[in-house]
Coordinates of C-alpha atoms in Angstrom, one line a residue:
X1 CA -46.3 -18.5 -25.0
X2 CA -44.5 -17.5 -22.0
X3 CA -47.5 -17.7 -19.7
X4 CA -46.9 -14.3 -18.0
X5 CA -50.1 -14.9 -16.0
X6 CA -48.2 -17.3 -13.9
X7 CA -46.1 -14.5 -12.5
X8 CA -48.7 -13.0 -10.4
X9 CA -50.5 -16.3 -10.0
X10 CA -48.0 -17.7 -7.6
X11 CA -48.4 -15.1 -4.8
X12 CA -52.3 -15.0 -5.3
X13 CA -52.4 -18.7 -4.6
X14 CA -50.3 -18.0 -1.5
X15 CA -52.8 -15.5 -0.2
X16 CA -55.4 -17.8 -0.9
X17 CA -53.6 -20.8 0.8
X18 CA -52.7 -19.0 3.7
X19 CA -56.0 -17.0 4.1
X20 CA -58.2 -20.1 4.0
X21 CA -56.0 -22.5 6.0
X22 CA -53.2 -20.5 7.7
X23 CA -54.9 -20.0 11.0
X24 CA -54.5 -23.4 11.9
X25 CA -51.1 -24.2 10.6
X26 CA -47.7 -23.5 12.2
X27 CA -45.9 -20.4 11.3
X28 CA -43.1 -22.4 9.6
X29 CA -45.7 -23.7 7.0
X30 CA -47.3 -20.5 6.7
X31 CA -44.1 -18.9 6.0
X32 CA -42.8 -21.6 3.6
X33 CA -46.2 -21.1 1.6
X34 CA -45.6 -17.4 1.6
X35 CA -41.8 -17.2 0.7
X36 CA -42.3 -20.2 -1.7
X37 CA -44.9 -18.4 -3.8
X38 CA -42.7 -15.3 -4.2
X39 CA -39.6 -17.1 -4.9
X40 CA -41.6 -19.0 -7.5
X41 CA -42.8 -15.9 -9.0
X42 CA -39.1 -14.6 -9.3
X43 CA -38.0 -17.7 -10.9
X44 CA -40.7 -17.5 -13.3
X45 CA -39.8 -13.9 -14.2
X46 CA -36.1 -15.3 -14.8
X47 CA -37.5 -18.0 -17.1
X48 CA -39.6 -15.4 -18.9
X49 CA -36.9 -13.0 -19.5
X50 CA -34.5 -15.6 -20.7
X51 CA -37.3 -16.6 -23.2
X52 CA -38.2 -13.6 -24.7
X53 CA -34.8 -12.5 -25.8
X54 CA -33.5 -8.9 -26.4
X55 CA -36.9 -7.4 -26.0
X56 CA -36.4 -4.9 -28.7
X57 CA -40.3 -4.6 -28.9
X58 CA -42.8 -5.4 -26.1
X59 CA -43.9 -9.0 -25.9
X60 CA -47.6 -9.4 -25.4
X61 CA -50.0 -11.9 -24.3
X62 CA -53.6 -11.4 -24.9
X63 CA -55.9 -13.6 -23.0
X64 CA -59.6 -12.6 -23.2
X65 CA -61.8 -9.4 -23.7
X66 CA -62.7 -7.6 -20.5
X67 CA -64.9 -4.9 -21.4
X68 CA -66.6 -4.5 -24.9
X69 CA -68.9 -1.7 -25.8
X70 CA -69.3 -0.1 -29.0
X71 CA -65.8 0.9 -30.1
X72 CA -64.3 0.3 -26.6
X73 CA -62.3 -3.0 -26.5
X74 CA -60.2 -3.6 -23.4
X75 CA -58.6 -6.9 -22.8
X76 CA -56.9 -8.8 -19.9
X77 CA -53.6 -8.4 -21.7
X78 CA -50.1 -8.6 -20.1
X79 CA -46.9 -7.4 -21.5
X80 CA -43.1 -7.3 -20.8
X81 CA -40.6 -4.8 -22.3
X82 CA -37.5 -3.7 -20.8
X83 CA -39.1 -1.4 -18.3
X84 CA -41.4 -4.1 -17.2
X85 CA -38.5 -6.5 -16.8
X86 CA -36.7 -4.2 -14.5
X87 CA -39.5 -3.6 -12.4
X88 CA -40.2 -7.2 -12.3
X89 CA -36.7 -8.3 -11.0
X90 CA -37.1 -5.4 -8.3
X91 CA -40.5 -6.4 -7.3
X92 CA -40.0 -10.2 -7.2
X93 CA -36.4 -10.3 -6.3
X94 CA -36.5 -7.6 -3.2
X95 CA -39.9 -9.1 -2.4
X96 CA -38.4 -12.5 -1.9
X97 CA -35.8 -11.4 0.5
X98 CA -38.2 -9.1 2.5
X99 CA -40.5 -12.2 3.0
X100 CA -37.6 -14.2 4.2
X101 CA -36.8 -11.5 6.6
X102 CA -40.1 -11.2 7.7
X103 CA -40.6 -14.9 8.6
X104 CA -38.2 -14.2 11.6
X105 CA -39.3 -10.6 12.3
X106 CA -42.9 -11.6 12.6
X107 CA -42.3 -14.8 14.1
X108 CA -43.6 -13.9 17.6
X109 CA -46.5 -11.6 16.5
X110 CA -50.1 -12.6 16.6
X111 CA -52.0 -12.9 13.3
X112 CA -48.9 -14.5 11.6
X113 CA -51.0 -16.1 8.7
X114 CA -52.8 -12.9 8.2
X115 CA -49.7 -10.7 7.8
X116 CA -48.5 -13.2 5.1
X117 CA -51.7 -13.4 3.3
X118 CA -51.7 -9.6 3.0
X119 CA -48.2 -9.7 1.8
X120 CA -48.9 -12.1 -0.7
X121 CA -51.8 -10.2 -2.0
X122 CA -49.8 -7.1 -2.3
X123 CA -47.4 -9.0 -4.5
X124 CA -50.2 -10.1 -6.8
X125 CA -51.6 -6.6 -7.4
X126 CA -47.9 -5.1 -7.6
X127 CA -47.2 -7.5 -10.3
X128 CA -50.6 -7.0 -11.9
X129 CA -49.8 -3.2 -11.9
X130 CA -46.1 -3.8 -13.4
X131 CA -47.4 -6.4 -16.0
X132 CA -50.7 -4.7 -17.3
X133 CA -50.6 -3.8 -20.9
X134 CA -53.3 -1.0 -20.7
X135 CA -53.9 1.7 -18.0
X136 CA -57.2 0.1 -16.8
X137 CA -55.3 -3.1 -15.9
X138 CA -52.4 -1.1 -14.3
X139 CA -55.3 0.7 -12.3
X140 CA -56.5 -2.5 -11.1
X141 CA -53.1 -3.3 -9.7
X142 CA -52.8 0.4 -8.4
X143 CA -56.1 0.2 -6.5
X144 CA -55.1 -3.0 -5.2
X145 CA -51.7 -2.0 -3.8
X146 CA -53.5 0.9 -2.2
X147 CA -56.0 -1.6 -0.4
X148 CA -53.0 -4.0 0.7
X149 CA -51.1 -0.8 2.2
X150 CA -54.3 -0.1 4.2
X151 CA -54.6 -3.6 5.5
X152 CA -51.0 -3.9 6.4
X153 CA -50.4 -0.4 8.0
X154 CA -53.5 -1.1 10.1
X155 CA -52.2 -4.6 10.7
X156 CA -51.9 -3.9 14.4
X157 CA -55.7 -3.6 14.9
X158 CA -55.7 -2.9 18.7
X159 CA -53.3 0.2 18.1
X160 CA -55.4 3.2 17.3
X161 CA -52.4 5.1 15.8
X162 CA -52.1 2.2 13.3
X163 CA -55.6 2.6 12.4
X164 CA -55.6 6.2 11.8
X165 CA -52.5 5.8 9.7
X166 CA -54.3 3.2 7.7
X167 CA -57.3 5.4 7.0
X168 CA -55.0 8.5 6.3
X169 CA -53.2 6.6 3.8
X170 CA -56.1 5.3 2.1
X171 CA -58.0 8.6 2.0
X172 CA -55.1 10.6 0.6
X173 CA -54.5 8.0 -2.1
X174 CA -58.0 8.4 -3.1
X175 CA -57.7 11.9 -4.0
X176 CA -54.6 11.2 -6.3
X177 CA -56.6 8.3 -7.7
X178 CA -59.5 10.4 -8.8
X179 CA -56.9 12.5 -10.8
X180 CA -55.8 9.1 -12.2
X181 CA -59.2 8.1 -13.3
X182 CA -60.0 11.3 -15.0
X183 CA -56.9 10.9 -17.0
X184 CA -57.9 7.5 -18.1
X185 CA -61.3 9.1 -19.3
X186 CA -59.7 11.5 -21.4
X187 CA -57.3 9.2 -22.9
X188 CA -60.2 6.9 -23.9
X189 CA -62.2 9.8 -25.3
X190 CA -59.5 11.2 -27.2
X191 CA -57.5 8.1 -28.6
X192 CA -60.3 5.2 -28.5
X193 CA -58.1 3.2 -26.4
X194 CA -56.3 2.3 -23.1
X195 CA -53.7 0.1 -24.5
X196 CA -50.2 1.5 -24.0
X197 CA -49.1 0.5 -27.5
X198 CA -52.2 1.9 -29.1
X199 CA -52.1 5.4 -27.1
X200 CA -48.4 6.1 -27.6
X201 CA -48.5 5.4 -31.5
X202 CA -51.3 7.9 -31.7
X203 CA -49.7 10.5 -29.5
X204 CA -46.2 10.0 -31.0
X205 CA -46.9 12.0 -34.2
X206 CA -48.8 14.7 -32.6
X207 CA -47.1 18.3 -32.2
X208 CA -45.4 19.1 -28.9
X209 CA -47.8 21.3 -27.0
X210 CA -46.4 24.7 -26.1
X211 CA -49.5 25.6 -24.3
X212 CA -52.2 24.1 -22.0
X213 CA -53.7 21.4 -24.4
X214 CA -55.3 18.0 -23.9
X215 CA -51.9 16.1 -23.6
X216 CA -51.0 18.6 -21.0
X217 CA -54.0 18.2 -19.0
X218 CA -53.9 14.3 -19.4
X219 CA -50.2 14.3 -18.1
X220 CA -51.0 16.6 -15.3
X221 CA -53.9 14.5 -14.1
X222 CA -51.6 11.2 -14.5
X223 CA -49.1 13.1 -12.2
X224 CA -51.8 13.8 -9.7
X225 CA -52.3 10.2 -9.4
X226 CA -48.4 9.8 -8.8
X227 CA -48.2 12.5 -6.1
X228 CA -50.6 10.2 -4.1
X229 CA -48.9 7.0 -4.5
X230 CA -45.5 8.3 -4.5
X231 CA -45.9 10.6 -1.9
X232 CA -45.2 13.9 -3.5
X233 CA -46.2 17.5 -2.4
X234 CA -49.0 17.9 -1.6
X235 CA -50.0 14.2 -1.0
X236 CA -47.0 13.1 0.8
X237 CA -48.3 13.3 4.4
X238 CA -49.5 9.6 4.5
X239 CA -46.1 8.2 4.2
X240 CA -44.3 8.8 7.3
X241 CA -47.5 7.9 9.4
X242 CA -47.6 4.5 7.3
X243 CA -44.4 3.5 9.7
X244 CA -47.0 2.4 12.1
X245 CA -47.2 -0.8 10.2
X246 CA -44.8 -3.5 10.8
X247 CA -41.2 -3.0 9.8
X248 CA -41.1 -5.4 6.7
X249 CA -44.1 -3.5 5.3
X250 CA -42.0 -0.3 5.4
X251 CA -39.4 -2.1 3.5
X252 CA -41.4 -3.7 0.7
X253 CA -44.3 -1.4 0.2
X254 CA -43.4 2.0 1.4
X255 CA -39.5 1.9 0.1
X256 CA -39.0 -0.6 -2.6
X257 CA -42.1 -1.3 -4.6
X258 CA -45.6 0.5 -4.3
X259 CA -44.2 4.2 -3.7
X260 CA -42.3 3.9 -6.9
X261 CA -45.3 2.8 -8.8
X262 CA -46.0 6.5 -9.6
X263 CA -42.5 6.9 -11.0
X264 CA -43.1 3.8 -13.1
X265 CA -46.5 5.0 -14.4
X266 CA -45.0 8.2 -15.2
X267 CA -42.0 6.4 -17.2
X268 CA -44.4 4.3 -18.9
X269 CA -46.5 7.3 -20.1
X270 CA -43.1 9.1 -21.3
X271 CA -44.7 9.8 -24.8
X272 CA -47.4 11.8 -23.3
X273 CA -45.3 13.7 -20.9
X274 CA -42.7 14.6 -23.6
X275 CA -45.5 16.1 -25.8
X276 CA -46.3 18.2 -22.5
X277 CA -43.4 20.2 -21.4
X278 CA -45.4 22.5 -19.1
X279 CA -46.4 19.2 -17.3
X280 CA -42.8 18.0 -17.3
X281 CA -41.8 21.4 -15.6
X282 CA -44.4 20.8 -13.1
X283 CA -43.2 17.2 -12.5
X284 CA -39.7 18.5 -12.1
X285 CA -40.5 21.5 -9.7
X286 CA -42.6 19.3 -7.5
X287 CA -39.9 16.9 -7.3
X288 CA -37.5 19.6 -6.2
X289 CA -39.7 20.9 -3.6
X290 CA -40.4 17.4 -2.2
X291 CA -36.9 16.4 -2.1
X292 CA -35.7 19.7 -0.1
X293 CA -38.9 19.7 2.3
X294 CA -38.7 16.0 3.3
X295 CA -34.7 15.9 3.6
X296 CA -34.9 19.1 6.1
X297 CA -37.7 17.3 8.0
X298 CA -35.6 14.3 8.3
X299 CA -32.9 16.1 9.9
X300 CA -35.0 16.7 12.9
X301 CA -36.8 13.5 13.6
X302 CA -35.8 11.1 16.5
X303 CA -37.9 8.3 15.5
X304 CA -35.6 5.8 13.6
X305 CA -38.2 4.6 10.9
X306 CA -39.6 8.1 10.2
X307 CA -36.1 9.4 9.4
X308 CA -36.1 6.9 6.8
X309 CA -39.6 7.5 5.7
X310 CA -38.9 11.2 5.2
X311 CA -35.7 9.9 3.5
X312 CA -38.0 7.9 1.1
X313 CA -40.2 10.8 0.2
X314 CA -37.1 13.0 -0.5
X315 CA -35.4 10.1 -2.8
X316 CA -38.8 9.7 -4.8
X317 CA -38.6 13.6 -5.3
X318 CA -35.3 12.9 -6.9
X319 CA -37.0 10.3 -9.3
X320 CA -39.5 12.9 -10.4
X321 CA -36.7 15.2 -11.0
X322 CA -35.4 13.0 -13.5
X323 CA -38.6 12.2 -14.9
X324 CA -39.5 16.0 -15.2
X325 CA -36.2 16.9 -17.0
X326 CA -36.8 14.0 -19.5
X327 CA -34.2 11.6 -17.8
X328 CA -36.6 8.7 -17.4
X329 CA -34.1 5.9 -17.4
X330 CA -32.0 7.8 -14.7
X331 CA -35.3 8.1 -12.6
X332 CA -35.9 4.3 -13.0
X333 CA -32.2 3.8 -12.4
X334 CA -32.7 5.3 -9.1
X335 CA -35.8 3.2 -8.4
X336 CA -33.4 0.2 -8.7
X337 CA -30.8 1.3 -6.5
X338 CA -33.1 2.8 -4.0
X339 CA -34.7 -0.3 -3.7
X340 CA -31.3 -1.9 -2.7
X341 CA -30.2 0.5 0.1
X342 CA -33.7 1.7 1.3
X343 CA -34.9 -1.7 1.9
X344 CA -31.8 -2.4 3.7
X345 CA -32.2 0.6 5.9
X346 CA -35.7 -0.3 6.9
X347 CA -34.9 -3.9 7.5
X348 CA -31.5 -2.8 9.5
X349 CA -33.7 -0.5 11.3
X350 CA -36.2 -3.5 12.1
X351 CA -33.3 -5.3 13.1
X352 CA -32.4 -2.6 15.6
X353 CA -35.9 -2.4 16.9
X354 CA -35.9 -6.0 17.3
X355 CA -32.8 -6.0 19.2
X356 CA -34.1 -3.3 21.4
X357 CA -37.8 -5.1 21.9
X358 CA -39.4 -2.3 20.0
X359 CA -37.8 0.7 20.8
X360 CA -37.6 3.4 18.0
X361 CA -36.5 6.6 19.6
X362 CA -32.9 7.1 19.0
X363 CA -32.5 9.2 22.0
X364 CA -32.7 5.7 23.8
X365 CA -30.3 3.9 21.7
X366 CA -26.5 4.7 21.2
X367 CA -23.4 2.4 21.4
X368 CA -25.0 -0.5 19.6
X369 CA -22.1 -1.3 17.0
X370 CA -20.3 -3.7 19.4
X371 CA -23.9 -5.2 20.9
X372 CA -25.3 -6.0 17.3
X373 CA -22.1 -6.1 15.0
X374 CA -23.9 -7.8 12.0
X375 CA -26.8 -5.2 11.8
X376 CA -24.3 -2.4 12.1
X377 CA -22.1 -3.7 9.2
X378 CA -25.0 -4.2 6.9
X379 CA -26.4 -0.8 7.7
X380 CA -23.0 0.9 7.0
X381 CA -23.5 -0.5 3.4
X382 CA -26.6 1.1 3.1
X383 CA -25.3 4.3 4.7
X384 CA -22.7 4.9 2.2
X385 CA -24.9 4.0 -0.7
X386 CA -27.7 6.7 0.3
X387 CA -25.0 9.1 0.6
X388 CA -23.7 8.7 -2.8
X389 CA -20.1 7.7 -1.8
X390 CA -18.2 6.8 -5.2
X391 CA -18.5 3.2 -6.4
X392 CA -21.6 2.5 -4.4
X393 CA -25.0 2.1 -6.2
X394 CA -26.4 5.5 -4.9
X395 CA -23.5 7.3 -6.7
X396 CA -24.2 6.2 -10.1
X397 CA -27.9 6.8 -10.1
X398 CA -27.8 10.0 -8.2
X399 CA -25.4 11.6 -10.4
X400 CA -27.1 10.4 -13.5
X401 CA -30.1 12.4 -12.2
X402 CA -28.1 15.4 -11.2
X403 CA -26.3 15.6 -14.5
X404 CA -29.5 15.5 -16.3
X405 CA -30.9 18.4 -14.0
X406 CA -27.9 20.3 -14.7
X407 CA -28.5 20.1 -18.5
X408 CA -32.1 21.3 -18.1
X409 CA -31.8 23.8 -15.5
X410 CA -28.4 24.3 -13.6
X411 CA -30.5 25.7 -10.4
X412 CA -31.9 22.2 -10.1
X413 CA -28.4 20.7 -10.0
X414 CA -27.3 23.0 -7.2
X415 CA -30.6 22.3 -5.0
X416 CA -30.1 18.8 -5.8
X417 CA -26.6 18.8 -4.6
X418 CA -27.7 20.6 -1.4
X419 CA -30.4 17.9 -0.9
X420 CA -27.7 15.3 -1.3
X421 CA -25.6 16.7 1.4
X422 CA -28.7 16.9 3.9
X423 CA -29.4 13.2 2.9
X424 CA -25.9 12.4 3.9
X425 CA -26.2 14.3 7.2
X426 CA -29.5 13.0 8.3
X427 CA -28.6 9.1 7.7
X428 CA -25.3 10.0 9.3
X429 CA -27.1 11.5 12.1
X430 CA -29.2 8.3 12.7
X431 CA -26.1 6.0 12.3
X432 CA -24.2 8.1 15.1
X433 CA -27.0 8.3 17.4
X434 CA -27.8 4.7 17.3
X435 CA -24.5 3.1 16.9
X436 CA -22.0 5.4 18.5
X437 CA -21.7 6.7 22.2
X438 CA -22.9 5.2 25.3
X439 CA -25.9 2.9 25.2
X440 CA -28.9 5.0 26.5
X441 CA -31.6 2.4 26.4
X442 CA -33.3 0.1 29.0
X443 CA -33.2 -3.2 27.1
X444 CA -30.7 -5.9 26.4
X445 CA -29.7 -5.6 22.9
X446 CA -29.3 -8.9 20.9
X447 CA -28.4 -9.6 17.6
X448 CA -31.1 -10.9 14.9
X449 CA -31.2 -14.6 13.8
X450 CA -29.8 -15.6 10.5
X451 CA -33.0 -15.8 9.1
X452 CA -33.1 -12.0 9.3
X453 CA -29.3 -11.1 8.7
X454 CA -28.8 -13.2 5.6
X455 CA -31.3 -11.2 3.4
X456 CA -29.6 -8.0 4.8
X457 CA -26.2 -9.2 3.8
X458 CA -27.4 -9.9 0.1
X459 CA -28.9 -6.3 0.0
X460 CA -25.6 -5.0 1.4
X461 CA -23.9 -6.5 -1.4
X462 CA -26.5 -5.0 -3.9
X463 CA -26.4 -1.5 -2.2
X464 CA -22.5 -1.6 -2.7
X465 CA -22.1 -3.1 -6.3
X466 CA -25.7 -3.0 -7.6
X467 CA -25.1 0.3 -9.4
X468 CA -22.3 -1.1 -11.4
X469 CA -23.8 -4.5 -12.0
X470 CA -26.9 -3.3 -13.3
X471 CA -26.4 -0.6 -15.9
X472 CA -30.2 0.5 -16.1
X473 CA -29.8 3.5 -18.4
X474 CA -28.0 1.6 -21.1
X475 CA -30.6 -1.2 -20.8
X476 CA -33.4 1.2 -21.2
X477 CA -32.1 3.3 -24.0
X478 CA -34.2 1.4 -26.7
X479 CA -37.0 2.9 -24.8
X480 CA -35.5 6.2 -23.2
X481 CA -33.0 7.4 -25.5
X482 CA -30.1 9.1 -23.3
X483 CA -31.2 12.7 -22.9
X484 CA -27.8 14.2 -23.3
X485 CA -24.0 13.2 -23.3
X486 CA -22.8 15.5 -20.8
X487 CA -20.6 13.9 -18.0
X488 CA -19.0 16.7 -16.3
X489 CA -16.5 15.2 -13.8
X490 CA -16.4 18.5 -12.0
X491 CA -20.1 18.2 -11.5
X492 CA -19.8 14.7 -10.3
X493 CA -17.0 15.5 -8.0
X494 CA -19.2 18.5 -6.3
X495 CA -22.2 16.2 -6.0
X496 CA -19.8 13.6 -4.3
X497 CA -18.4 16.2 -2.0
X498 CA -21.6 17.1 -0.6
X499 CA -22.2 13.6 0.6
X500 CA -18.7 13.7 2.6
X501 CA -19.4 17.0 4.0
X502 CA -22.7 15.7 5.0
X503 CA -21.1 12.8 6.7
X504 CA -18.4 15.1 8.2
X505 CA -20.9 17.6 9.7
X506 CA -22.8 14.8 11.4
X507 CA -19.9 13.3 12.7
X508 CA -18.5 16.5 14.2
X509 CA -22.1 17.5 15.8
X510 CA -23.1 13.8 17.1
X511 CA -19.8 12.2 18.1
X512 CA -17.3 14.9 18.6
X513 CA -19.3 17.7 20.0
X514 CA -22.8 16.1 21.0
X515 CA -23.9 19.3 22.7
X516 CA -24.0 21.2 19.4
X517 CA -27.3 20.0 18.1
X518 CA -29.3 21.3 21.3
X519 CA -27.4 24.6 21.0
X520 CA -28.3 25.0 17.4
X521 CA -32.0 24.1 18.3
X522 CA -32.1 26.5 20.8
X523 CA -30.5 29.2 18.6
X524 CA -32.7 28.7 15.7
X525 CA -35.9 28.4 18.0
X526 CA -39.0 29.1 15.9
X527 CA -37.2 27.8 12.9
X528 CA -36.3 24.6 14.4
X529 CA -39.8 24.2 15.8
X530 CA -41.3 24.7 12.4
X531 CA -38.9 22.1 10.7
X532 CA -39.4 19.5 13.8
X533 CA -43.1 19.9 13.4
X534 CA -42.9 18.8 10.0
X535 CA -43.9 22.6 8.8
X536 CA -47.1 22.0 10.7
X537 CA -48.5 20.5 7.4
X538 CA -50.9 18.1 8.9
X539 CA -52.3 20.6 11.4
X540 CA -52.8 23.1 8.3
X541 CA -54.6 20.2 6.7
X542 CA -56.5 19.6 9.6
X543 CA -57.7 23.1 10.0
X544 CA -58.4 23.8 6.4
X545 CA -59.7 20.5 5.2
X546 CA -60.7 17.9 7.9
X547 CA -62.2 20.1 10.4
X548 CA -64.4 21.9 8.1
X549 CA -65.4 18.6 6.4
X550 CA -66.3 17.0 9.9
X551 CA -68.0 20.3 10.9
X552 CA -70.0 20.3 7.8
X553 CA -70.9 16.9 8.1
X554 CA -72.2 17.2 11.7
X555 CA -74.1 20.3 11.2
X556 CA -75.1 20.2 7.6
X557 CA -75.4 16.7 6.4
X558 CA -76.5 15.2 9.7
X559 CA -78.5 17.8 11.6
X560 CA -80.1 19.4 8.4
X561 CA -80.1 16.6 5.5
X562 CA -80.2 13.5 7.5
X563 CA -82.0 14.6 10.8
X564 CA -84.0 17.5 9.2
X565 CA -84.8 16.3 5.8
X566 CA -84.5 12.5 5.7
X567 CA -85.7 11.8 9.0
X568 CA -88.3 14.5 8.7
X569 CA -89.9 12.8 5.6
X570 CA -89.4 9.3 7.2
X571 CA -91.0 10.3 10.6
X572 CA -93.4 12.9 9.0
X573 CA -94.8 10.0 6.9
X574 CA -95.2 7.7 10.2
X575 CA -96.8 10.5 12.1
X576 CA -99.4 11.1 9.2
X577 CA -100.1 7.4 9.2
X578 CA -100.5 7.1 12.8
X579 CA -102.8 10.2 12.7
X580 CA -105.1 8.7 10.2
X581 CA -104.8 5.2 12.0
X582 CA -105.9 6.9 15.3
X583 CA -109.0 8.4 13.5
X584 CA -110.0 5.3 11.8
X585 CA -109.4 3.4 15.0
X586 CA -112.4 4.9 16.7
X587 CA -114.5 3.5 14.2
X588 CA -113.8 0.2 15.3
X589 CA -116.0 0.1 18.4
X590 CA -117.0 -3.6 18.2
X591 CA -120.8 -2.6 18.7
X592 CA -123.2 -3.6 15.9
X593 CA -125.5 -0.8 16.5
X594 CA -122.7 1.7 15.9
X595 CA -121.6 -0.2 12.7
X596 CA -125.2 0.1 11.4
X597 CA -125.5 3.6 12.1
X598 CA -122.2 4.4 10.3
X599 CA -123.4 2.2 7.2
X600 CA -126.7 4.3 7.1
X601 CA -124.9 7.5 7.4
X602 CA -122.4 6.5 4.7
X603 CA -125.5 5.3 2.5
X604 CA -127.1 8.8 2.9
X605 CA -124.0 10.7 2.0
X606 CA -123.8 8.4 -1.3
X607 CA -127.4 9.0 -2.3
X608 CA -127.1 12.9 -1.8
X609 CA -123.9 13.2 -3.8
X610 CA -125.4 11.0 -6.7
X611 CA -128.5 13.2 -6.6
X612 CA -126.5 16.3 -7.0
X613 CA -124.6 14.8 -9.9
X614 CA -127.7 13.8 -11.5
X615 CA -129.1 17.3 -10.9
X616 CA -125.8 18.7 -12.5
X617 CA -126.1 16.5 -15.6
X618 CA -129.7 17.8 -16.3

């Protein structure tokens, strides 16, 4: 026994200890418990992976039966295969670094113990999601990370925008989760189990569906869940607003781990998806639309964290393109490398915000490369990685996706290349506006302490070398055979050139000729306004969904159903009771002669009634 249950248990104990006792403890002790629990989990993951060997087959530990009814038998079972191993290392490894960073970033914030309790609880649920050997246990973790996302986005309880963003994330994700739950019902009805091994073994010999069959419906419903959790069109709108939470939350939950859960679940269900090519086409097309749409929005934003938030949405689109064209290993490869450079981008942004005492608008930055040189240096590593500069981690995973896309549909490759150029442009734009030119702010920038920049330095090394060090596609080949052997260096060179072109354009527009962006915005006019306002998607949702629901709730559910029907019944019952009581009250005069008269009258009425009944009987 490898005791897999210890992996999620350590952070759960951290949650309990800090939640129960942390309020009275110094921050240093709270931080030690929180960080120690996640580091212990990472160490146990390494121990387990060394103990289970090559993982040619999944290693499963079955603990007890959870649900037993008729033929339904769902256990609390944890499993590790190569896909799980990759995700466990990312979640616990990156999670440990972000927890360490957060002890410095959050040191002057109120509710320090509460923040780390929530963060540890998130780690527990995320590890449960990854380790679960069946869909239902995965769904428990899935819902749990949604809860923790809600708690952490709304961490600043006195900030209305944070509360609104938390509610938005929670509600939008419930829409996706409804699709996921329907998929589970269909899986149970058709295959009699929710266990991954059992379900995939029953699906594997089935014919590939060329039309809309049950596997296609299941795959599409699973993807509905993935669009919510992994912020794809049309359910992506919660993720940019989630930046209202503390920056370590943005890095851990909304860049490196939780938002990739949809990609993980899709890859875990690969056998179902490969039997439903119509569903896979939908996955790929939605990924393309999301990648392009989010990238265009990212080019116009001025909030540093929101630029990176839209970048996350766009990069998640890349991952779904990979899954949609059958290159699941390439998608997971990008999950890993993206965790390196996107966590670094967010934490680096947090270091900039920390240096500027909360400022997030890039128009109030500039010239910071000399004032916070360590932060600048590490962010440069993330910059070149996400731009796909050859040799960096982003280069390897991005090209794996683009080559697979070209093999499937050449047009997807070319759209992906254009998106890669836009990615390089908007990240370069944010770097030039933040670190070049003259300082435009009102604070006195200061470098972050070592507790913050040391984790950044480790992530910087991984952003540069992680793609070469961790050859994820070959490691996952027993699970996901390589979709094709194509490795056209011309296609690779074109994709890399897009990154250089994006950087060059940004340098020209924001360093050499900084007046050009305003001129372009004025020239484009309505088009720029459309993109700057995020295509007015939130406004459309508000007009077509939110406002009608609020109006319907007020005019129908409140005034008609609640006030008219429910209150009418309750109040009507009370009115009738009061009326009867008022009549009966007049009988209680307190005079004996009056009572005697009533008794006599009653007796007469009874005798008359009896005489009539007797006469009728004769």
